[in-house]
Short mmCIF file of C-alpha atoms and ligand atoms in Angstrom, two decimals:
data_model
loop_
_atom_site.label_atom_id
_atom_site.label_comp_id
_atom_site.label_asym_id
_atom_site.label_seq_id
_atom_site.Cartn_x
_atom_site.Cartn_y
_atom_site.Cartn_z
CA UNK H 1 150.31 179.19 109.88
CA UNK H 2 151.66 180.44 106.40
CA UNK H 3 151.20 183.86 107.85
CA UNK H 4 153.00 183.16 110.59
CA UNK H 5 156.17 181.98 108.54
CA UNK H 6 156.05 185.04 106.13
CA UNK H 7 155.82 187.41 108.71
CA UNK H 8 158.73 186.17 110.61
CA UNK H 9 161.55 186.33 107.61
CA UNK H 10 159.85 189.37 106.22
CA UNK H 11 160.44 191.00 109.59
CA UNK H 12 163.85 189.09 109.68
CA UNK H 13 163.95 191.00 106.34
CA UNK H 14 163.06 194.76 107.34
CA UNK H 15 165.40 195.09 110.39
CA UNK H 16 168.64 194.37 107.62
CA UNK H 17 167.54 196.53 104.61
CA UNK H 18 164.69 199.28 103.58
CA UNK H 19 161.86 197.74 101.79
CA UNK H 20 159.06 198.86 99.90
CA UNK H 21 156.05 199.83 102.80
CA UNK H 22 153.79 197.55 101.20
CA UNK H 23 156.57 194.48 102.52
CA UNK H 24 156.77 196.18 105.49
CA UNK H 25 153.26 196.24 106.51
CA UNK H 26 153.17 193.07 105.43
CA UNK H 27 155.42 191.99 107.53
CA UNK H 28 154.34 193.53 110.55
CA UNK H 29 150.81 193.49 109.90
CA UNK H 30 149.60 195.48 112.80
CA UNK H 31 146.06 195.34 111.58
CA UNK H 32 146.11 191.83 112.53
CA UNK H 33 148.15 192.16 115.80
CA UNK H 34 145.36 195.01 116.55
CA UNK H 35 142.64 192.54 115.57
CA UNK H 36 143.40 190.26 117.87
CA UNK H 37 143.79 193.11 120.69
CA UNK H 38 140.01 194.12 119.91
CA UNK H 39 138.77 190.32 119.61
CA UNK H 40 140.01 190.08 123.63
CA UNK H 41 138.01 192.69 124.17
CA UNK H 42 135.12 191.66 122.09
CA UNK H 43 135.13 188.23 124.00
CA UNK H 44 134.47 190.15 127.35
CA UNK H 45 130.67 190.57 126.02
CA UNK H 46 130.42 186.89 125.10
CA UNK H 47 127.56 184.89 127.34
CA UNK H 48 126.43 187.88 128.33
CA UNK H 49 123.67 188.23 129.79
CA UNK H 50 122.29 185.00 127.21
CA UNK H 51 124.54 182.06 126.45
CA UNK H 52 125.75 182.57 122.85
CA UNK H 53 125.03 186.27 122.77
CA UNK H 54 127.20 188.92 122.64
CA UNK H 55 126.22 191.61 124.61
CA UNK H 56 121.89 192.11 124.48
CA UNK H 57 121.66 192.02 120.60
CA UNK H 58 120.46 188.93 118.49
CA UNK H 59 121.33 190.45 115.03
CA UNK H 60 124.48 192.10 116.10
CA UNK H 61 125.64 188.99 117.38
CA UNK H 62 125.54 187.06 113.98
CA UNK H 63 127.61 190.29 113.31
CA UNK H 64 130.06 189.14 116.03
CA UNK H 65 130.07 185.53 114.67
CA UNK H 66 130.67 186.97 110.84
CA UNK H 67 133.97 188.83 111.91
CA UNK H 68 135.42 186.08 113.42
CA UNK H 69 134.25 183.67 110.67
CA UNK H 70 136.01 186.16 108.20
CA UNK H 71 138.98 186.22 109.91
CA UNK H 72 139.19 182.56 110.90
CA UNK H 73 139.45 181.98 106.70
CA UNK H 74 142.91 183.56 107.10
CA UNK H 75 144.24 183.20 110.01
CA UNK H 76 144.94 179.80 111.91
CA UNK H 77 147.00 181.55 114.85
CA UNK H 78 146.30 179.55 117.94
CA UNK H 79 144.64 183.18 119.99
CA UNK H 80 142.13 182.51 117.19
CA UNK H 81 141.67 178.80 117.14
CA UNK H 82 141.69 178.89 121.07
CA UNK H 83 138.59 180.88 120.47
CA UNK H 84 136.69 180.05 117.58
CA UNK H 85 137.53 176.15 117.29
CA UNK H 86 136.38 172.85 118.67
CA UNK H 87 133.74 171.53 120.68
CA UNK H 88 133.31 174.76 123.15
CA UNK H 89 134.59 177.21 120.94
CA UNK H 90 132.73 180.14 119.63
CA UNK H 91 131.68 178.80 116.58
CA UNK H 92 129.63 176.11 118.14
CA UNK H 93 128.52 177.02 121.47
CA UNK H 94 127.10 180.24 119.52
CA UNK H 95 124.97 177.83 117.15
CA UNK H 96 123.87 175.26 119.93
CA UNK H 97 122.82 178.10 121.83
CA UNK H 98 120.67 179.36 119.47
CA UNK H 99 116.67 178.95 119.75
CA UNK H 100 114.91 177.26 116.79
CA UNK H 101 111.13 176.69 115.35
CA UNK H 102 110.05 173.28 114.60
CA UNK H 103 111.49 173.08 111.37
CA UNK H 104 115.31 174.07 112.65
CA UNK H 105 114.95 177.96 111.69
CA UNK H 106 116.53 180.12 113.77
CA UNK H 107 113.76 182.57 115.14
CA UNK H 108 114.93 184.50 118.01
CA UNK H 109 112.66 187.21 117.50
CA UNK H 110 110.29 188.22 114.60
CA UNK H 111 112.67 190.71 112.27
CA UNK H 112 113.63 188.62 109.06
CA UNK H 113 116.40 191.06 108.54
CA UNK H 114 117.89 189.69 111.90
CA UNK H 115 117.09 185.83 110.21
CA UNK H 116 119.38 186.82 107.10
CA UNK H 117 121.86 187.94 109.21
CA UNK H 118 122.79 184.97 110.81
CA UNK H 119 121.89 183.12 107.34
CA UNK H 120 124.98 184.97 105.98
CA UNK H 121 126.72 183.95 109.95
CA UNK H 122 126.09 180.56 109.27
CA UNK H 123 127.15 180.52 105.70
CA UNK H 124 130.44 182.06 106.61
CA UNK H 125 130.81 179.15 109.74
CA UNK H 126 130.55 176.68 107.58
CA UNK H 127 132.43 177.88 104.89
CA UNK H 128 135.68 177.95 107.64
CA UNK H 129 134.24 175.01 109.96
CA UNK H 130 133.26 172.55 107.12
CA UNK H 131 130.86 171.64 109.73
CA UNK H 132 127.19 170.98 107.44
CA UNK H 133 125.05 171.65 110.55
CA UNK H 134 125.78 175.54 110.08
CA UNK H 135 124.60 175.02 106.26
CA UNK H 136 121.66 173.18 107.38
CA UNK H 137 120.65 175.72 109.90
CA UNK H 138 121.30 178.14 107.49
CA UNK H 139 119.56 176.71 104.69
CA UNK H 140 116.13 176.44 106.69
CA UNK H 141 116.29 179.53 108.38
CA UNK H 142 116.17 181.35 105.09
CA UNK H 143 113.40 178.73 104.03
CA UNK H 144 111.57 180.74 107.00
CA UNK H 145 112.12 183.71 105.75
CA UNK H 146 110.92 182.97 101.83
CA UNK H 147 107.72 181.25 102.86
CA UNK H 148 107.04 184.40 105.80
CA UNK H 149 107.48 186.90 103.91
CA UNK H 150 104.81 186.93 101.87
CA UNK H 151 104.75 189.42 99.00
CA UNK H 152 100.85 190.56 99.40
CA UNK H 153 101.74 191.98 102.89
CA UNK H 154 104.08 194.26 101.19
CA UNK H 155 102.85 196.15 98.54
CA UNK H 156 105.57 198.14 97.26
CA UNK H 157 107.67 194.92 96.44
CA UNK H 158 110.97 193.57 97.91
CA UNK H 159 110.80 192.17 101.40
CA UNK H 160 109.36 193.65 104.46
CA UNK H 161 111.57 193.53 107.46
CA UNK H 162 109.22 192.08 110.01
CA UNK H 163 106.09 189.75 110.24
CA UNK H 164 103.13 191.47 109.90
CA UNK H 165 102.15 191.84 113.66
CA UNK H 166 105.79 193.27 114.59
CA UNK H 167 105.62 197.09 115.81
CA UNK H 168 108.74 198.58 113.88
CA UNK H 169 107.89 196.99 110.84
CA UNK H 170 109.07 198.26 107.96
CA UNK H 171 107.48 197.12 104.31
CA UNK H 172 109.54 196.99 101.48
CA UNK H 173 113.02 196.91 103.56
CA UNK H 174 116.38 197.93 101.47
CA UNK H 175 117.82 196.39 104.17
CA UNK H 176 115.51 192.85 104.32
CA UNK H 177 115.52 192.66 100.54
CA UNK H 178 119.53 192.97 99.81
CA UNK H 179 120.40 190.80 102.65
CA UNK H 180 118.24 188.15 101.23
CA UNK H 181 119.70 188.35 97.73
CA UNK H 182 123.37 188.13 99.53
CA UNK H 183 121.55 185.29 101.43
CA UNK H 184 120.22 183.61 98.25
CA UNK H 185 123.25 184.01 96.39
CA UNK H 186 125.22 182.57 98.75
CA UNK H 187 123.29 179.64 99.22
CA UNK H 188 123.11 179.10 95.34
CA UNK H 189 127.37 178.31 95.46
CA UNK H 190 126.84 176.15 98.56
CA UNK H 191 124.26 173.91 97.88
CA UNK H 192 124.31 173.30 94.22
CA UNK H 193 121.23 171.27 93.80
CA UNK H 194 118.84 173.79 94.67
CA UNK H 195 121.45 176.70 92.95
CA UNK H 196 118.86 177.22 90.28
CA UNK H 197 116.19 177.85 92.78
CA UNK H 198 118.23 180.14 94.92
CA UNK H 199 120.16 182.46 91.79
CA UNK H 200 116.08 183.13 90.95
CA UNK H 201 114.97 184.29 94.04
CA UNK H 202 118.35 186.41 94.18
CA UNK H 203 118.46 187.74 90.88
CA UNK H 204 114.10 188.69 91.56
CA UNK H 205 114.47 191.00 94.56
CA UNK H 206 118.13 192.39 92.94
CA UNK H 207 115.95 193.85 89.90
CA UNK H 208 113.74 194.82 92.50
CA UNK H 209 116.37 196.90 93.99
CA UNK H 210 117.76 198.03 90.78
CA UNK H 211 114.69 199.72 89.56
CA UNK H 212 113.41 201.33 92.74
CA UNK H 213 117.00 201.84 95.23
CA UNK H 214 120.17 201.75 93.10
CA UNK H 215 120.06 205.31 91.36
CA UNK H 216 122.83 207.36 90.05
CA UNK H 217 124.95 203.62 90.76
CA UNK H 218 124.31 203.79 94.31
CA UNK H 219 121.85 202.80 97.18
CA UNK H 220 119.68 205.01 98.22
CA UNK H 221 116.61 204.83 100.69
CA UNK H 222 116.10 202.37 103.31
CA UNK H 223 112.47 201.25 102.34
CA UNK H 224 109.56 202.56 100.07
CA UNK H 225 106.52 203.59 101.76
CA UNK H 226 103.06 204.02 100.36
CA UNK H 227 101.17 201.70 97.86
CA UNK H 228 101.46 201.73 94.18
CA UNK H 229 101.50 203.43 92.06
CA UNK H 230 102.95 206.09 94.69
CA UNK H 231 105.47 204.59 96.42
CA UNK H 232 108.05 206.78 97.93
CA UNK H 233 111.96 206.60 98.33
CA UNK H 234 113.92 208.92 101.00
CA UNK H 235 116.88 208.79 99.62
CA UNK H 236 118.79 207.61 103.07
CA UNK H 237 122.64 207.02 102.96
CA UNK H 238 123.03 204.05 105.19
CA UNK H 239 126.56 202.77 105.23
CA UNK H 240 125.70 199.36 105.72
CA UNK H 241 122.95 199.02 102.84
CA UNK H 242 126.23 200.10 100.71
CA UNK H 243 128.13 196.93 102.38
CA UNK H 244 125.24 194.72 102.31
CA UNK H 245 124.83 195.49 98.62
CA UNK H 246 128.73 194.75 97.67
CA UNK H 247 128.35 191.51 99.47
CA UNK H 248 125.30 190.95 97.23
CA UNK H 249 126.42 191.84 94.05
CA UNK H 250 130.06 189.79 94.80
CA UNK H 251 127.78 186.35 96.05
CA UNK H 252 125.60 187.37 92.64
CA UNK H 253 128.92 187.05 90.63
CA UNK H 254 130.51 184.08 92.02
CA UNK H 255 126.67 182.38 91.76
CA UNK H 256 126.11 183.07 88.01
CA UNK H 257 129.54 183.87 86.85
CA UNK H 258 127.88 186.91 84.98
CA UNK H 259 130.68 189.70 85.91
CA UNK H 260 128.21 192.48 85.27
CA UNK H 261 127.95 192.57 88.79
CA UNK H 262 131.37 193.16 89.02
CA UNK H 263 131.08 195.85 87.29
CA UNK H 264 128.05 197.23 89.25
CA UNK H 265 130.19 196.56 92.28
CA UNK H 266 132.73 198.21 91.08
CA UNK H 267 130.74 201.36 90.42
CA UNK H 268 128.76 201.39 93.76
CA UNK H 269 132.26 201.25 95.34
CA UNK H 270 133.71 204.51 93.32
CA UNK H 271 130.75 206.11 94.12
CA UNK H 272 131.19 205.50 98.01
CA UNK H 273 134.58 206.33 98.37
CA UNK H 274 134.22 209.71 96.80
CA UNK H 275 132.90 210.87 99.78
CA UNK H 276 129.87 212.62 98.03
CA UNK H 277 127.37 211.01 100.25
CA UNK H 278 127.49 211.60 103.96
CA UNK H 279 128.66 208.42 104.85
CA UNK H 280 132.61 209.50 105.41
CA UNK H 281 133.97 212.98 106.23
CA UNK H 282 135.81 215.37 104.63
CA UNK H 283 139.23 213.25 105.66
CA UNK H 284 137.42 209.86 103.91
CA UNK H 285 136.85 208.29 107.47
CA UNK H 286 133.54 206.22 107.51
CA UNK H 287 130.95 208.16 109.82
CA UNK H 288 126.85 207.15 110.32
CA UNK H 289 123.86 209.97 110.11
CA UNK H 290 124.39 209.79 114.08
CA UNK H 291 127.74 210.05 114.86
CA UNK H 292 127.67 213.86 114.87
CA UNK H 293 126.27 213.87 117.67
CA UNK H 294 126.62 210.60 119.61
CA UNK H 295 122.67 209.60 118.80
CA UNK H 296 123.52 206.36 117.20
CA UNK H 297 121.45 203.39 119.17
CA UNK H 298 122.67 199.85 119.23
CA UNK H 299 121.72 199.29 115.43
CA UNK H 300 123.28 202.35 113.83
CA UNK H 301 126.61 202.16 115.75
CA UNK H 302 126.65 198.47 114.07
CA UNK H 303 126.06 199.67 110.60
CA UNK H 304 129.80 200.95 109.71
CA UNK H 305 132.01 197.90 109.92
CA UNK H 306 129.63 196.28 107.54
CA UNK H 307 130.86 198.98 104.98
CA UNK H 308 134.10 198.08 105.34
CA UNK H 309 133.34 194.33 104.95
CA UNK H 310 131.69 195.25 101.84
CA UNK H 311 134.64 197.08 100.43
CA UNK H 312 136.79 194.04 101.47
CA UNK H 313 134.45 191.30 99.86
CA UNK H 314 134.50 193.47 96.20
CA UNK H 315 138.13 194.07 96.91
CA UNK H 316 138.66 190.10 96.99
CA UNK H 317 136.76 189.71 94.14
CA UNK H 318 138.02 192.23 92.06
CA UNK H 319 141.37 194.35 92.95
CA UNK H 320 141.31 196.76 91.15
CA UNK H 321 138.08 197.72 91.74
CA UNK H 322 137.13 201.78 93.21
CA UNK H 323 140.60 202.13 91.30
CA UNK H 324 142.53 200.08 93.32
CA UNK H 325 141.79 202.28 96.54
CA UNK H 326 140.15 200.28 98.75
CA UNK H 327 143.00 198.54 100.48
CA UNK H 328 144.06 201.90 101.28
CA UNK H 329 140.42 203.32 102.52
CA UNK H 330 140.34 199.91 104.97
CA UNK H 331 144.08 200.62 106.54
CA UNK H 332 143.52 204.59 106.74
CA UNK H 333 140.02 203.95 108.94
CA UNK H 334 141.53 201.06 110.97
CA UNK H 335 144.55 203.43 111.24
CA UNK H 336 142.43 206.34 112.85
CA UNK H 337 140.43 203.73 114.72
CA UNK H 338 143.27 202.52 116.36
CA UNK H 339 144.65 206.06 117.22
CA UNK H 340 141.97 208.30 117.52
CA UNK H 341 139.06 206.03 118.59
CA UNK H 342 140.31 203.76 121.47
CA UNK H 343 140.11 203.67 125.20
CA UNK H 344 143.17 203.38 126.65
CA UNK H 345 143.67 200.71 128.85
CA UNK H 346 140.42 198.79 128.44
CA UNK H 347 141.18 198.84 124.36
CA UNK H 348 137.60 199.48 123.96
CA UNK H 349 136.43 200.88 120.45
CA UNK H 350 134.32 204.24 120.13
CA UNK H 351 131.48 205.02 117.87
CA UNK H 352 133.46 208.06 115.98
CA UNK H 353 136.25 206.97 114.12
CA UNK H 354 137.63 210.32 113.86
CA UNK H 355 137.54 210.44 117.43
CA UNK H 356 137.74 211.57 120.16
CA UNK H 357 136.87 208.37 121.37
CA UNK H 358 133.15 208.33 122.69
CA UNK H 359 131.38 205.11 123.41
CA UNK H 360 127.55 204.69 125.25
CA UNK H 361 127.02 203.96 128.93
CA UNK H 362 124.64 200.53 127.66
CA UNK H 363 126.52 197.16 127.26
CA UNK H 364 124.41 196.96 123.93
CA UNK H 365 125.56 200.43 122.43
CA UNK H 366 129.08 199.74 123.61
CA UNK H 367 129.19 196.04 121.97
CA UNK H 368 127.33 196.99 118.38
CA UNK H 369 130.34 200.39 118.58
CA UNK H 370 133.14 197.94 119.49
CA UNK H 371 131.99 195.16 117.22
CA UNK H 372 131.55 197.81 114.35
CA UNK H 373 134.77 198.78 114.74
CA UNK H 374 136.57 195.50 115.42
CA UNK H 375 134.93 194.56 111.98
CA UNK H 376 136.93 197.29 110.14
CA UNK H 377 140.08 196.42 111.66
CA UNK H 378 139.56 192.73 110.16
CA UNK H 379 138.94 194.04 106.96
CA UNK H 380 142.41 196.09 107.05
CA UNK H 381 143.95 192.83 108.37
CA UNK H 382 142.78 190.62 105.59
CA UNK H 383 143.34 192.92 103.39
CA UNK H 384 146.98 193.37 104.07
CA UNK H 385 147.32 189.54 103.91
C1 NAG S 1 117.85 173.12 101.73
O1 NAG S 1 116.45 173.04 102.00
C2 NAG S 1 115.69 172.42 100.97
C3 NAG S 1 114.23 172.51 101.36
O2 NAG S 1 113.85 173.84 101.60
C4 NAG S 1 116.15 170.99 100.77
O3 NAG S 1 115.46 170.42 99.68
C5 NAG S 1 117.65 170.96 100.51
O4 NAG S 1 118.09 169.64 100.45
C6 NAG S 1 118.40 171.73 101.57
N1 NAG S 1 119.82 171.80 101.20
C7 NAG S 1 120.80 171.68 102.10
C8 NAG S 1 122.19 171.73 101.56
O5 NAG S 1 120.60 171.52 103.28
#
C-alpha cells in the first residue's frame, strides 16, 4: 500500500524535474514490477505434478514459499495478496498440502537439510501470515531434526544431512549444520520461552562451523569426511552455504543481541563480493561451479538466489555492511538477469546470469533455475524499497 502511494508522486515527481537515480529507481522500482513478471511465471509450476509443490522438488519448494514470504513482508499489492493470501492462497494450500509424521513434522523425504528448509519457510509464513500453525509446524519439524540427528552417527561433528539409511548421505553437512543454526536462531526470537534452549543449540553447531568451515572469514567446504582426528575439508565455494551462513549469523544477532556476528557477517560479505572465490565472474555476476558449462542439476541451479537473499538479510541488518555495496551487487545481477538471462515471451529465467539465456529441458531444472533467479530479483526489489 505505502509503496504504492510513494511510487505514484515520486513518479509524478520524475516526469517534472531530474532527480537523484536513487529517487528515480525508487520510484519506478522495476525490480519489483519485474518480480511480479517472474512470480506469474513461477506460479505456472505450482500443483505440479503434487498439490503444494512447485515443480518435482520438496526442498526447492520451501525455496518457492521463502521468496514469496520475503516479498509478501513488503509488499501488499493485490497481484501478491491474490496469490499468497487467504484461505486458498499459496501460503496455506502449500502447508495443508504438506505430509507430516505423527508428531506434526514435516517429513517428505529423509534429507534433514530439506526439513530446515521449510523450518526457515515456515518461520518466514508466519512471520507475514501471523498465522501460529506455520510456527507450530515449524517448531516440531525442527524438533525432528534435533532428536534424528544424532551426533554418534556423525563423527566429524555438526549435522549430517540425511538419516543414516539414506544413499547420498552426507556426514558432517556445511549445508545441514548452518541451516540448523539459522533454524535455531530463528526460532529462539519467535518463541521466547524455549529462546534459551534454541540460542544453545545455535550458538553449538556455529562454533562448530567456526573452527572447522569459516577460514580466512569465509565458508569453505561443504562437509568433512573421515573420522577424527583426520577429518578432511575440500575447500568447496558453494554460493548458497555463503547465503545460508549470512542468514545465520543475522538470526544469531537479532537472537542474542551480541553484534559480533555482525561483524562476522559483515566480513563474510566483503569477502564474497570481491570476487576472489569462484562464485561470481570477472563482471561480479553470481555464477555456480556448473554454470560453465550448463551441468548444474535441480539443486545447484537453486543454490544462487539464496546468495543474494543472504546479502539482502545482512544488508537489512546492517547497511553499511560489504561497504555499503550490496544494494548495488543485488540491482546489477537482477539487472543482467533481466536482460541477458530471460526467455522472451515465456519470461522464463536461465541458469547463467550472464547469459545467454540457457535453461534445462526437465520441469525440475527449469523451476530450481527460474526460482533461483526470481529469488534475486526479490532481493533487488526489497532492497530498493
Ligand atoms: C515448541 O516445541 C516444544 C517441544 O519441543 C514445546 O515445548 C514448545 O511449547 C513449542 N513452542 C511453540 C511456540 O510451538
Amino acid at each position: 500500500m505505502l509503496f504504492n502511494i510513494l511510487s505514484s508522486t515520486l513518479l509524478l515527481a520524475a516526469t517534472t524535474s531530474a532527480l537523484p537515480a536513487e529517487i528515480e529507481s525508487r520510484a519506478t522500482n522495476t525490480y519489483l514490477t519485474n518480480s511480479h513478471t517472474a512470480i506469474t511465471e513461477l506460479q505456472t509450476f505450482y500443483n505440479s505434478p503434487r498439490p503444494g509443490f512447485w515443480s518435482a522438488g520438496w526442498w526447492n519448494t520451501a525455496n518457492c514459499l521463502t521468496l514469496l514470504a520475503d516479498l509478501r513482508a513488503k509488499d501488499s499489492s493485490s497481484f501478491l495478496t491474490s496469490i499468497t493470501d487467504g484461505a486458498n492462497g499459496v501460503f496455506k494450500h502449500t502447508l495443508s498440502s504438506q505430509g507430516k509424521d505423527s508428531t506434526g513434522a514435516l517429513n517428505w523425504d529423509d534429507f534433514f537439510d530439506d526439513q530446515l528448509w521449510w523450518v526457515v519457510a515456515l518461520i518466514k509464513t508466519y512471520d507475514v501470515t501471523k498465522d501460529t500453525s506455520f510456527l507450530t509446524t515449524a517448531n516440531v519439524t525442527f524438533a525432528s531434526v534435533s532428536l534424528n540427528n544424532k551426533p554418534s552417527n556423525n563423527p566429524c561433528g555438526g549435522l549430517a544431512n540425511a538419516y543414516p539409511s539414506e544413499k547420498y548421505l552426507v556426514k558432517s553437512s556445511t549445508i545441514a549444520t548452518v541451516l540448523y543454526v539459522e533454524a535455531a536462531a530463528l526460532l529462539a526470537t519467535r518463541c521466547p520461552a524455549q529462546s534459551t534452549y534454541f540460542i544453545n543449540l545455535a550458538k553449538t553447531q556455529w562454533s562448530w562451523l567456526t573452527k572447522n568451515i569459516l577460514i580466512d572469514g569465509i565458508m569453505q567446504g561443504d562437509a568433512l569426511t573421515g573420522s577424527p582426528p583426520s577429518c578432511g575439508n575440500n575447500h568447496a565455494f558453494l554460493t548458497y552455504i555463503e547465503g545460508v551462513a549470512l542468514q545465520a549469523l543475522v538470526a544469531l544477532y537479532h537472537a542474542t543481541n551480541d553484534a559480533s556476528y555482525l561483524t562476522t557477517a559483515d566480513t563474510l560479505a566483503t569477502k564474497l563480493l570481491s570476487g576472489k572465490y569462484g562464485m561470481m565472474d570477472a563482471n561480479k555476476i553470481a555464477q555456480e561451479f556448473c554454470d560453465g558449462d550448463l551441468s548444474c542439476n535441480p539443486d545447484t541451479a537453486q543454490f544462487k538466489g539464496i546468495m543474494m537473499r543472504g546479502l539482502r538479510t545482512l544488508r537489512d541488518a546492517k547497511p553499511s555492511a560489504a561497504g555499503g555495496q550490496i544494494k548495488a551487487f543485488l540491482t546489477k545481477n537482477a539487472d543482467s538477469i533481466w536482460a541477458n538471462s530471460r526467455q522472451s515471451g515465456s519470461n522464463l529465467l536461465g541458469e547463467k546470469w550472464a547469459g545467454p539465456f540457457a535453461l534445462g529441458n526437465s520441469q525440475a531444472l527449469q523451476l530450481s533455475s527460474h526460482s533461483s533467479a526470481t529469488m534475486a530479483l526479490v532481493q533487488a526489489a526489497l532492497a530498493s524499497m
